[in-house]
Amino acid sequence: MKKRMNMARRRMNHVINELNHALFLSGCQEISLRLLREEGGLRLIIQASFAPESAHAMERTAALLQPAVRNPALVETYWELAGEDQYTSDSEMALVGQMLDTAEVLLDGNDVRMDLYISF
């Protein structure tokens, strides 16, 4: 169990880093993060407002974070290898989406709210 908790923490750190980067690129001036340790995993709640011209990019991010099928084997193999120099931001965000056990992304105008979960 301790090894799974450590891996969940490492994954969540990666998720936070990538989403902060993507949100700031989308013109966010302020990002609110709330990280909760729950009984079975870690929950990250993000709220932010993005620039109107970034609406399409945020819609794409929302889709990538909520894939129809999650492939845990893909994550185990590739998540530490992905980097900005090697991959497009879409492929990195797609990998982040695969790392999550559940994701709910709500877009309301220029506001975004994400509820992301990684289990132990």
N, CA, C and O atoms as a GROMACS GRO file, in nm:
protein
  480
    1MET      N    1   0.083  -0.120   0.000
    1MET     CA    2   0.000   0.000   0.000
    1MET      C    3   0.087   0.126   0.000
    1MET      O    4   0.055   0.224  -0.068
    2LYS      N    5   0.197   0.124   0.076
    2LYS     CA    6   0.284   0.241   0.083
    2LYS      C    7   0.343   0.275  -0.054
    2LYS      O    8   0.356   0.392  -0.089
    3LYS      N    9   0.378   0.172  -0.131
    3LYS     CA   10   0.434   0.195  -0.264
    3LYS      C   11   0.328   0.259  -0.355
    3LYS      O   12   0.360   0.349  -0.432
    4ARG      N   13   0.203   0.213  -0.346
    4ARG     CA   14   0.097   0.270  -0.428
    4ARG      C   15   0.068   0.415  -0.389
    4ARG      O   16   0.040   0.498  -0.475
    5MET      N   17   0.075   0.445  -0.258
    5MET     CA   18   0.054   0.584  -0.213
    5MET      C   19   0.164   0.673  -0.266
    5MET      O   20   0.138   0.785  -0.310
    6ASN      N   21   0.287   0.625  -0.262
    6ASN     CA   22   0.400   0.704  -0.313
    6ASN      C   23   0.385   0.728  -0.463
    6ASN      O   24   0.412   0.839  -0.510
    7MET      N   25   0.344   0.626  -0.538
    7MET     CA   26   0.326   0.642  -0.683
    7MET      C   27   0.213   0.741  -0.711
    7MET      O   28   0.223   0.822  -0.803
    8ALA      N   29   0.105   0.734  -0.634
    8ALA     CA   30  -0.006   0.828  -0.652
    8ALA      C   31   0.040   0.971  -0.628
    8ALA      O   32   0.002   1.062  -0.702
    9ARG      N   33   0.122   0.992  -0.526
    9ARG     CA   34   0.175   1.126  -0.499
    9ARG      C   35   0.261   1.176  -0.613
    9ARG      O   36   0.250   1.291  -0.654
   10ARG      N   37   0.347   1.089  -0.666
   10ARG     CA   38   0.433   1.127  -0.778
   10ARG      C   39   0.350   1.163  -0.900
   10ARG      O   40   0.380   1.260  -0.970
   11ARG      N   41   0.248   1.084  -0.927
   11ARG     CA   42   0.162   1.112  -1.042
   11ARG      C   43   0.088   1.244  -1.023
   11ARG      O   44   0.076   1.324  -1.116
   12MET      N   45   0.038   1.266  -0.901
   12MET     CA   46  -0.037   1.390  -0.877
   12MET      C   47   0.055   1.510  -0.892
   12MET      O   48   0.012   1.613  -0.944
   13ASN      N   49   0.179   1.501  -0.849
   13ASN     CA   50   0.274   1.610  -0.869
   13ASN      C   51   0.291   1.639  -1.018
   13ASN      O   52   0.298   1.755  -1.059
   14HIS      N   53   0.298   1.536  -1.098
   14HIS     CA   54   0.312   1.553  -1.242
   14HIS      C   55   0.187   1.619  -1.301
   14HIS      O   56   0.197   1.708  -1.385
   15VAL      N   57   0.070   1.574  -1.256
   15VAL     CA   58  -0.057   1.631  -1.302
   15VAL      C   59  -0.062   1.780  -1.269
   15VAL      O   60  -0.097   1.862  -1.354
   16ILE      N   61  -0.028   1.815  -1.145
   16ILE     CA   62  -0.031   1.956  -1.102
   16ILE      C   63   0.063   2.039  -1.188
   16ILE      O   64   0.025   2.148  -1.233
   17ASN      N   65   0.182   1.991  -1.210
   17ASN     CA   66   0.280   2.064  -1.290
   17ASN      C   67   0.229   2.089  -1.431
   17ASN      O   68   0.236   2.202  -1.481
   18GLU      N   69   0.178   1.986  -1.496
   18GLU     CA   70   0.132   2.000  -1.634
   18GLU      C   71   0.010   2.092  -1.645
   18GLU      O   72   0.000   2.171  -1.738
   19LEU      N   73  -0.082   2.080  -1.550
   19LEU     CA   74  -0.202   2.164  -1.556
   19LEU      C   75  -0.171   2.310  -1.524
   19LEU      O   76  -0.228   2.400  -1.586
   20ASN      N   77  -0.082   2.334  -1.429
   20ASN     CA   78  -0.041   2.473  -1.403
   20ASN      C   79   0.017   2.535  -1.529
   20ASN      O   80  -0.016   2.648  -1.565
   21HIS      N   81   0.103   2.461  -1.594
   21HIS     CA   82   0.167   2.510  -1.718
   21HIS      C   83   0.061   2.539  -1.824
   21HIS      O   84   0.062   2.646  -1.884
   22ALA      N   85  -0.030   2.445  -1.847
   22ALA     CA   86  -0.134   2.462  -1.949
   22ALA      C   87  -0.226   2.578  -1.916
   22ALA      O   88  -0.264   2.654  -2.006
   23LEU      N   89  -0.263   2.592  -1.790
   23LEU     CA   90  -0.354   2.700  -1.752
   23LEU      C   91  -0.288   2.837  -1.765
   23LEU      O   92  -0.352   2.932  -1.812
   24PHE      N   93  -0.164   2.849  -1.726
   24PHE     CA   94  -0.095   2.978  -1.743
   24PHE      C   95  -0.079   3.012  -1.891
   24PHE      O   96  -0.090   3.128  -1.930
   25LEU      N   97  -0.052   2.912  -1.974
   25LEU     CA   98  -0.045   2.936  -2.118
   25LEU      C   99  -0.180   2.980  -2.174
   25LEU      O  100  -0.186   3.048  -2.276
   26SER      N  101  -0.288   2.941  -2.108
   26SER     CA  102  -0.423   2.978  -2.152
   26SER      C  103  -0.467   3.114  -2.098
   26SER      O  104  -0.584   3.150  -2.109
   27GLY      N  105  -0.374   3.189  -2.042
   27GLY     CA  106  -0.403   3.324  -1.998
   27GLY      C  107  -0.458   3.337  -1.858
   27GLY      O  108  -0.507   3.444  -1.822
   28CYS      N  109  -0.451   3.232  -1.779
   28CYS     CA  110  -0.500   3.241  -1.640
   28CYS      C  111  -0.411   3.337  -1.560
   28CYS      O  112  -0.289   3.333  -1.570
   29GLN      N  113  -0.475   3.421  -1.483
   29GLN     CA  114  -0.403   3.512  -1.394
   29GLN      C  115  -0.396   3.455  -1.253
   29GLN      O  116  -0.306   3.487  -1.176
   30GLU      N  117  -0.493   3.370  -1.220
   30GLU     CA  118  -0.499   3.309  -1.088
   30GLU      C  119  -0.553   3.168  -1.100
   30GLU      O  120  -0.652   3.144  -1.170
   31ILE      N  121  -0.488   3.074  -1.034
   31ILE     CA  122  -0.530   2.935  -1.034
   31ILE      C  123  -0.546   2.892  -0.888
   31ILE      O  124  -0.453   2.905  -0.809
   32SER      N  125  -0.664   2.843  -0.855
   32SER     CA  126  -0.688   2.793  -0.719
   32SER      C  127  -0.678   2.641  -0.721
   32SER      O  128  -0.750   2.574  -0.795
   33LEU      N  129  -0.590   2.588  -0.638
   33LEU     CA  130  -0.571   2.444  -0.626
   33LEU      C  131  -0.611   2.400  -0.486
   33LEU      O  132  -0.577   2.464  -0.386
   34ARG      N  133  -0.683   2.291  -0.480
   34ARG     CA  134  -0.717   2.231  -0.350
   34ARG      C  135  -0.684   2.083  -0.362
   34ARG      O  136  -0.746   2.012  -0.442
   35LEU      N  137  -0.589   2.036  -0.284
   35LEU     CA  138  -0.546   1.898  -0.288
   35LEU      C  139  -0.590   1.829  -0.160
   35LEU      O  140  -0.559   1.875  -0.050
   36LEU      N  141  -0.663   1.718  -0.175
   36LEU     CA  142  -0.717   1.646  -0.061
   36LEU      C  143  -0.664   1.504  -0.060
   36LEU      O  144  -0.662   1.436  -0.162
   37ARG      N  145  -0.622   1.459   0.058
   37ARG     CA  146  -0.588   1.318   0.074
   37ARG      C  147  -0.712   1.250   0.130
   37ARG      O  148  -0.752   1.275   0.244
   38GLU      N  149  -0.771   1.164   0.050
   38GLU     CA  150  -0.889   1.091   0.090
   38GLU      C  151  -0.850   0.950   0.128
   38GLU      O  152  -0.734   0.911   0.114
   39GLU      N  153  -0.944   0.874   0.176
   39GLU     CA  154  -0.915   0.738   0.223
   39GLU      C  155  -0.851   0.651   0.115
   39GLU      O  156  -0.759   0.574   0.144
   40GLY      N  157  -0.900   0.662  -0.008
   40GLY     CA  158  -0.850   0.574  -0.112
   40GLY      C  159  -0.762   0.638  -0.216
   40GLY      O  160  -0.720   0.572  -0.311
   41GLY      N  161  -0.732   0.768  -0.201
   41GLY     CA  162  -0.650   0.833  -0.302
   41GLY      C  163  -0.638   0.983  -0.281
   41GLY      O  164  -0.665   1.034  -0.173
   42LEU      N  165  -0.597   1.051  -0.385
   42LEU     CA  166  -0.575   1.195  -0.382
   42LEU      C  167  -0.672   1.263  -0.479
   42LEU      O  168  -0.690   1.219  -0.592
   43ARG      N  169  -0.734   1.370  -0.433
   43ARG     CA  170  -0.827   1.447  -0.515
   43ARG      C  171  -0.772   1.588  -0.532
   43ARG      O  172  -0.731   1.651  -0.434
   44LEU      N  173  -0.770   1.635  -0.655
   44LEU     CA  174  -0.725   1.770  -0.687
   44LEU      C  175  -0.843   1.845  -0.747
   44LEU      O  176  -0.904   1.801  -0.844
   45ILE      N  177  -0.873   1.960  -0.689
   45ILE     CA  178  -0.978   2.045  -0.741
   45ILE      C  179  -0.912   2.176  -0.785
   45ILE      O  180  -0.844   2.242  -0.707
   46ILE      N  181  -0.932   2.210  -0.910
   46ILE     CA  182  -0.873   2.331  -0.969
   46ILE      C  183  -0.984   2.421  -1.017
   46ILE      O  184  -1.081   2.376  -1.078
   47GLN      N  185  -0.970   2.549  -0.988
   47GLN     CA  186  -1.061   2.650  -1.043
   47GLN      C  187  -0.977   2.763  -1.099
   47GLN      O  188  -0.881   2.808  -1.036
   48ALA      N  189  -1.014   2.809  -1.217
   48ALA     CA  190  -0.940   2.916  -1.282
   48ALA      C  191  -1.027   2.981  -1.388
   48ALA      O  192  -1.129   2.926  -1.431
   49SER      N  193  -0.986   3.099  -1.430
   49SER     CA  194  -1.048   3.169  -1.542
   49SER      C  195  -0.941   3.186  -1.649
   49SER      O  196  -0.829   3.227  -1.620
   50PHE      N  197  -0.976   3.155  -1.772
   50PHE     CA  198  -0.880   3.162  -1.882
   50PHE      C  199  -0.919   3.272  -1.979
   50PHE      O  200  -1.031   3.322  -1.976
   51ALA      N  201  -0.826   3.308  -2.065
   51ALA     CA  202  -0.850   3.412  -2.164
   51ALA      C  203  -0.952   3.362  -2.267
   51ALA      O  204  -0.949   3.245  -2.305
   52PRO      N  205  -1.041   3.450  -2.313
   52PRO     CA  206  -1.144   3.409  -2.410
   52PRO      C  207  -1.087   3.343  -2.536
   52PRO      O  208  -1.148   3.251  -2.591
   53GLU      N  209  -0.973   3.390  -2.581
   53GLU     CA  210  -0.915   3.333  -2.702
   53GLU      C  211  -0.860   3.191  -2.680
   53GLU      O  212  -0.822   3.124  -2.776
   54SER      N  213  -0.856   3.145  -2.556
   54SER     CA  214  -0.807   3.011  -2.524
   54SER      C  215  -0.919   2.910  -2.505
   54SER      O  216  -0.895   2.798  -2.459
   55ALA      N  217  -1.042   2.948  -2.538
   55ALA     CA  218  -1.157   2.860  -2.516
   55ALA      C  219  -1.140   2.726  -2.588
   55ALA      O  220  -1.168   2.621  -2.530
   56HIS      N  221  -1.096   2.730  -2.713
   56HIS     CA  222  -1.079   2.606  -2.789
   56HIS      C  223  -0.974   2.516  -2.723
   56HIS      O  224  -0.994   2.395  -2.711
   57ALA      N  225  -0.863   2.574  -2.680
   57ALA     CA  226  -0.758   2.497  -2.614
   57ALA      C  227  -0.809   2.435  -2.484
   57ALA      O  228  -0.773   2.322  -2.451
   58MET      N  229  -0.891   2.507  -2.410
   58MET     CA  230  -0.945   2.453  -2.286
   58MET      C  231  -1.045   2.341  -2.313
   58MET      O  232  -1.052   2.245  -2.237
   59GLU      N  233  -1.121   2.353  -2.420
   59GLU     CA  234  -1.213   2.245  -2.458
   59GLU      C  235  -1.133   2.120  -2.494
   59GLU      O  236  -1.172   2.009  -2.459
   60ARG      N  237  -1.024   2.138  -2.564
   60ARG     CA  238  -0.937   2.025  -2.600
   60ARG      C  239  -0.875   1.963  -2.475
   60ARG      O  240  -0.870   1.840  -2.464
   61THR      N  241  -0.829   2.046  -2.382
   61THR     CA  242  -0.774   1.996  -2.256
   61THR      C  243  -0.878   1.916  -2.180
   61THR      O  244  -0.849   1.807  -2.130
   62ALA      N  245  -0.999   1.967  -2.172
   62ALA     CA  246  -1.107   1.896  -2.102
   62ALA      C  247  -1.129   1.759  -2.165
   62ALA      O  248  -1.147   1.661  -2.093
   63ALA      N  249  -1.128   1.752  -2.297
   63ALA     CA  250  -1.148   1.624  -2.365
   63ALA      C  251  -1.034   1.526  -2.337
   63ALA      O  252  -1.056   1.407  -2.316
   64LEU      N  253  -0.911   1.577  -2.337
   64LEU     CA  254  -0.795   1.491  -2.312
   64LEU      C  255  -0.790   1.440  -2.169
   64LEU      O  256  -0.742   1.329  -2.144
   65LEU      N  257  -0.839   1.519  -2.075
   65LEU     CA  258  -0.838   1.476  -1.935
   65LEU      C  259  -0.948   1.375  -1.904
   65LEU      O  260  -0.944   1.308  -1.801
   66GLN      N  261  -1.046   1.364  -1.994
   66GLN     CA  262  -1.158   1.273  -1.972
   66GLN      C  263  -1.170   1.172  -2.086
   66GLN      O  264  -1.272   1.170  -2.156
   67PRO      N  265  -1.068   1.088  -2.106
   67PRO     CA  266  -1.072   0.995  -2.218
   67PRO      C  267  -1.183   0.890  -2.200
   67PRO      O  268  -1.219   0.855  -2.088
   68ALA      N  269  -1.236   0.843  -2.311
   68ALA     CA  270  -1.340   0.741  -2.305
   68ALA      C  271  -1.286   0.610  -2.249
   68ALA      O  272  -1.357   0.536  -2.181
   69VAL      N  273  -1.159   0.581  -2.277
   69VAL     CA  274  -1.094   0.459  -2.229
   69VAL      C  275  -0.962   0.497  -2.164
   69VAL      O  276  -0.883   0.572  -2.222
   70ARG      N  277  -0.938   0.444  -2.046
   70ARG     CA  278  -0.810   0.466  -1.978
   70ARG      C  279  -0.728   0.338  -1.989
   70ARG      O  280  -0.781   0.228  -1.974
   71ASN      N  281  -0.598   0.353  -2.014
   71ASN     CA  282  -0.510   0.239  -2.033
   71ASN      C  283  -0.398   0.246  -1.930
   71ASN      O  284  -0.296   0.312  -1.954
   72PRO      N  285  -0.413   0.179  -1.815
   72PRO     CA  286  -0.310   0.185  -1.710
   72PRO      C  287  -0.173   0.137  -1.757
   72PRO      O  288  -0.072   0.188  -1.709
   73ALA      N  289  -0.168   0.041  -1.848
   73ALA     CA  290  -0.039  -0.008  -1.897
   73ALA      C  291   0.038   0.102  -1.969
   73ALA      O  292   0.160   0.110  -1.957
   74LEU      N  293  -0.032   0.185  -2.043
   74LEU     CA  294   0.031   0.298  -2.112
   74LEU      C  295   0.098   0.391  -2.012
   74LEU      O  296   0.210   0.437  -2.033
   75VAL      N  297   0.028   0.419  -1.905
   75VAL     CA  298   0.080   0.510  -1.804
   75VAL      C  299   0.205   0.452  -1.739
   75VAL      O  300   0.306   0.521  -1.725
   76GLU      N  301   0.199   0.326  -1.700
   76GLU     CA  302   0.314   0.263  -1.634
   76GLU      C  303   0.438   0.269  -1.721
   76GLU      O  304   0.549   0.285  -1.671
   77THR      N  305   0.419   0.257  -1.851
   77THR     CA  306   0.533   0.254  -1.943
   77THR      C  307   0.588   0.392  -1.974
   77THR      O  308   0.709   0.410  -1.981
   78TYR      N  309   0.499   0.492  -1.993
   78TYR     CA  310   0.542   0.617  -2.053
   78TYR      C  311   0.535   0.742  -1.968
   78TYR      O  312   0.590   0.844  -2.009
   79TRP      N  313   0.471   0.742  -1.853
   79TRP     CA  314   0.446   0.871  -1.789
   79TRP      C  315   0.571   0.946  -1.748
   79TRP      O  316   0.572   1.069  -1.750
   80GLU      N  317   0.677   0.876  -1.710
   80GLU     CA  318   0.799   0.946  -1.672
   80GLU      C  319   0.881   0.989  -1.792
   80GLU      O  320   0.970   1.072  -1.778
   81LEU      N  321   0.853   0.934  -1.908
   81LEU     CA  322   0.930   0.966  -2.028
   81LEU      C  323   0.883   1.091  -2.099
   81LEU      O  324   0.959   1.154  -2.172
   82ALA      N  325   0.757   1.127  -2.079
   82ALA     CA  326   0.701   1.242  -2.151
   82ALA      C  327   0.769   1.370  -2.106
   82ALA      O  328   0.792   1.390  -1.987
   83GLY      N  329   0.800   1.454  -2.201
   83GLY     CA  330   0.862   1.581  -2.169
   83GLY      C  331   0.829   1.683  -2.276
   83GLY      O  332   0.796   1.646  -2.389
   84GLU      N  333   0.838   1.808  -2.242
   84GLU     CA  334   0.801   1.914  -2.334
   84GLU      C  335   0.885   1.913  -2.461
   84GLU      O  336   0.836   1.949  -2.568
   85ASP      N  337   1.012   1.872  -2.449
   85ASP     CA  338   1.098   1.874  -2.566
   85ASP      C  339   1.065   1.761  -2.664
   85ASP      O  340   1.095   1.771  -2.783
   86GLN      N  341   1.004   1.652  -2.614
   86GLN     CA  342   0.983   1.535  -2.698
   86GLN      C  343   0.842   1.524  -2.754
   86GLN      O  344   0.822   1.461  -2.857
   87TYR      N  345   0.745   1.584  -2.688
   87TYR     CA  346   0.607   1.560  -2.724
   87TYR      C  347   0.532   1.692  -2.740
   87TYR      O  348   0.573   1.795  -2.688
   88THR      N  349   0.422   1.685  -2.813
   88THR     CA  350   0.336   1.802  -2.822
   88THR      C  351   0.260   1.816  -2.693
   88THR      O  352   0.250   1.719  -2.617
   89SER      N  353   0.205   1.934  -2.666
   89SER     CA  354   0.128   1.953  -2.544
   89SER      C  355   0.005   1.863  -2.542
   89SER      O  356  -0.038   1.820  -2.435
   90ASP      N  357  -0.053   1.833  -2.659
   90ASP     CA  358  -0.167   1.743  -2.664
   90ASP      C  359  -0.131   1.603  -2.617
   90ASP      O  360  -0.205   1.542  -2.541
   91SER      N  361  -0.017   1.552  -2.663
   91SER     CA  362   0.020   1.417  -2.621
   91SER      C  363   0.052   1.413  -2.472
   91SER      O  364   0.022   1.314  -2.406
   92GLU      N  365   0.113   1.518  -2.420
   92GLU     CA  366   0.141   1.524  -2.277
   92GLU      C  367   0.011   1.530  -2.198
   92GLU      O  368  -0.004   1.461  -2.097
   93MET      N  369  -0.084   1.613  -2.241
   93MET     CA  370  -0.211   1.624  -2.170
   93MET      C  371  -0.290   1.494  -2.183
   93MET      O  372  -0.361   1.456  -2.089
   94ALA      N  373  -0.279   1.426  -2.295
   94ALA     CA  374  -0.346   1.296  -2.311
   94ALA      C  375  -0.289   1.196  -2.212
   94ALA      O  376  -0.363   1.116  -2.155
   95LEU      N  377  -0.158   1.200  -2.191
   95LEU     CA  378  -0.096   1.111  -2.094
   95LEU      C  379  -0.142   1.146  -1.952
   95LEU      O  380  -0.168   1.057  -1.872
   96VAL      N  381  -0.152   1.274  -1.922
   96VAL     CA  382  -0.205   1.317  -1.792
   96VAL      C  383  -0.346   1.263  -1.774
   96VAL      O  384  -0.381   1.214  -1.667
   97GLY      N  385  -0.427   1.270  -1.878
   97GLY     CA  386  -0.562   1.216  -1.871
   97GLY      C  387  -0.563   1.067  -1.842
   97GLY      O  388  -0.651   1.017  -1.772
   98GLN      N  389  -0.466   0.996  -1.897
   98GLN     CA  390  -0.454   0.853  -1.871
   98GLN      C  391  -0.409   0.823  -1.727
   98GLN      O  392  -0.442   0.719  -1.672
   99MET      N  393  -0.335   0.915  -1.668
   99MET     CA  394  -0.286   0.896  -1.532
   99MET      C  395  -0.396   0.906  -1.427
   99MET      O  396  -0.384   0.851  -1.318
  100LEU      N  397  -0.502   0.976  -1.460
  100LEU     CA  398  -0.611   0.997  -1.366
  100LEU      C  399  -0.705   0.877  -1.363
  100LEU      O  400  -0.726   0.811  -1.464
  101ASP      N  401  -0.760   0.850  -1.245
  101ASP     CA  402  -0.861   0.745  -1.235
  101ASP      C  403  -0.999   0.800  -1.270
  101ASP      O  404  -1.080   0.732  -1.333
  102THR      N  405  -1.025   0.924  -1.230
  102THR     CA  406  -1.148   0.991  -1.270
  102THR      C  407  -1.118   1.138  -1.290
  102THR      O  408  -1.028   1.194  -1.228
  103ALA      N  409  -1.195   1.200  -1.379
  103ALA     CA  410  -1.180   1.342  -1.405
  103ALA      C  411  -1.315   1.399  -1.446
  103ALA      O  412  -1.387   1.341  -1.527
  104GLU      N  413  -1.346   1.512  -1.387
  104GLU     CA  414  -1.465   1.588  -1.427
  104GLU      C  415  -1.418   1.730  -1.453
  104GLU      O  416  -1.368   1.797  -1.363
  105VAL      N  417  -1.434   1.775  -1.576
  105VAL     CA  418  -1.392   1.909  -1.615
  105VAL      C  419  -1.514   1.985  -1.664
  105VAL      O  420  -1.581   1.943  -1.759
  106LEU      N  421  -1.544   2.095  -1.598
  106LEU     CA  422  -1.660   2.176  -1.634
  106LEU      C  423  -1.613   2.311  -1.686
  106LEU      O  424  -1.537   2.381  -1.618
  107LEU      N  425  -1.657   2.347  -1.805
  107LEU     CA  426  -1.628   2.478  -1.863
  107LEU      C  427  -1.755   2.561  -1.858
  107LEU      O  428  -1.861   2.516  -1.900
  108ASP      N  429  -1.742   2.682  -1.806
  108ASP     CA  430  -1.856   2.774  -1.796
  108ASP      C  431  -1.807   2.912  -1.840
  108ASP      O  432  -1.748   2.985  -1.761
  109GLY      N  433  -1.831   2.945  -1.965
  109GLY     CA  434  -1.777   3.071  -2.017
  109GLY      C  435  -1.626   3.062  -2.020
  109GLY      O  436  -1.570   2.974  -2.085
  110ASN      N  437  -1.560   3.154  -1.950
  110ASN     CA  438  -1.413   3.153  -1.941
  110ASN      C  439  -1.363   3.094  -1.811
  110ASN      O  440  -1.246   3.109  -1.776
  111ASP      N  441  -1.451   3.025  -1.739
  111ASP     CA  442  -1.413   2.962  -1.613
  111ASP      C  443  -1.402   2.811  -1.633
  111ASP      O  444  -1.478   2.752  -1.710
  112VAL      N  445  -1.308   2.751  -1.563
  112VAL     CA  446  -1.292   2.607  -1.566
  112VAL      C  447  -1.285   2.555  -1.422
  112VAL      O  448  -1.223   2.617  -1.336
  113ARG      N  449  -1.348   2.441  -1.399
  113ARG     CA  450  -1.340   2.372  -1.271
  113ARG      C  451  -1.307   2.226  -1.301
  113ARG      O  452  -1.377   2.161  -1.379
  114MET      N  453  -1.201   2.177  -1.239
  114MET     CA  454  -1.157   2.039  -1.260
  114MET      C  455  -1.161   1.966  -1.128
  114MET      O  456  -1.115   2.018  -1.026
  115ASP      N  457  -1.216   1.846  -1.129
  115ASP     CA  458  -1.216   1.757  -1.013
  115ASP      C  459  -1.147   1.631  -1.059
  115ASP      O  460  -1.205   1.552  -1.134
  116LEU      N  461  -1.023   1.611  -1.016
  116LEU     CA  462  -0.937   1.503  -1.066
  116LEU      C  463  -0.901   1.410  -0.951
  116LEU      O  464  -0.880   1.456  -0.839
  117TYR      N  465  -0.895   1.280  -0.978
  117TYR     CA  466  -0.872   1.182  -0.871
  117TYR      C  467  -0.774   1.076  -0.916
  117TYR      O  468  -0.783   1.024  -1.028
  118ILE      N  469  -0.680   1.044  -0.828
  118ILE     CA  470  -0.586   0.934  -0.847
  118ILE      C  471  -0.596   0.846  -0.724
  118ILE      O  472  -0.576   0.893  -0.611
  119SER      N  473  -0.626   0.718  -0.744
  119SER     CA  474  -0.640   0.627  -0.630
  119SER      C  475  -0.505   0.571  -0.589
  119SER      O  476  -0.409   0.570  -0.666
  120PHE      N  477  -0.500   0.523  -0.466
  120PHE     CA  478  -0.379   0.458  -0.415
  120PHE      C  479  -0.372   0.316  -0.468
  120PHE      O  480  -0.277   0.243  -0.438
   0.00000   0.00000   0.00000
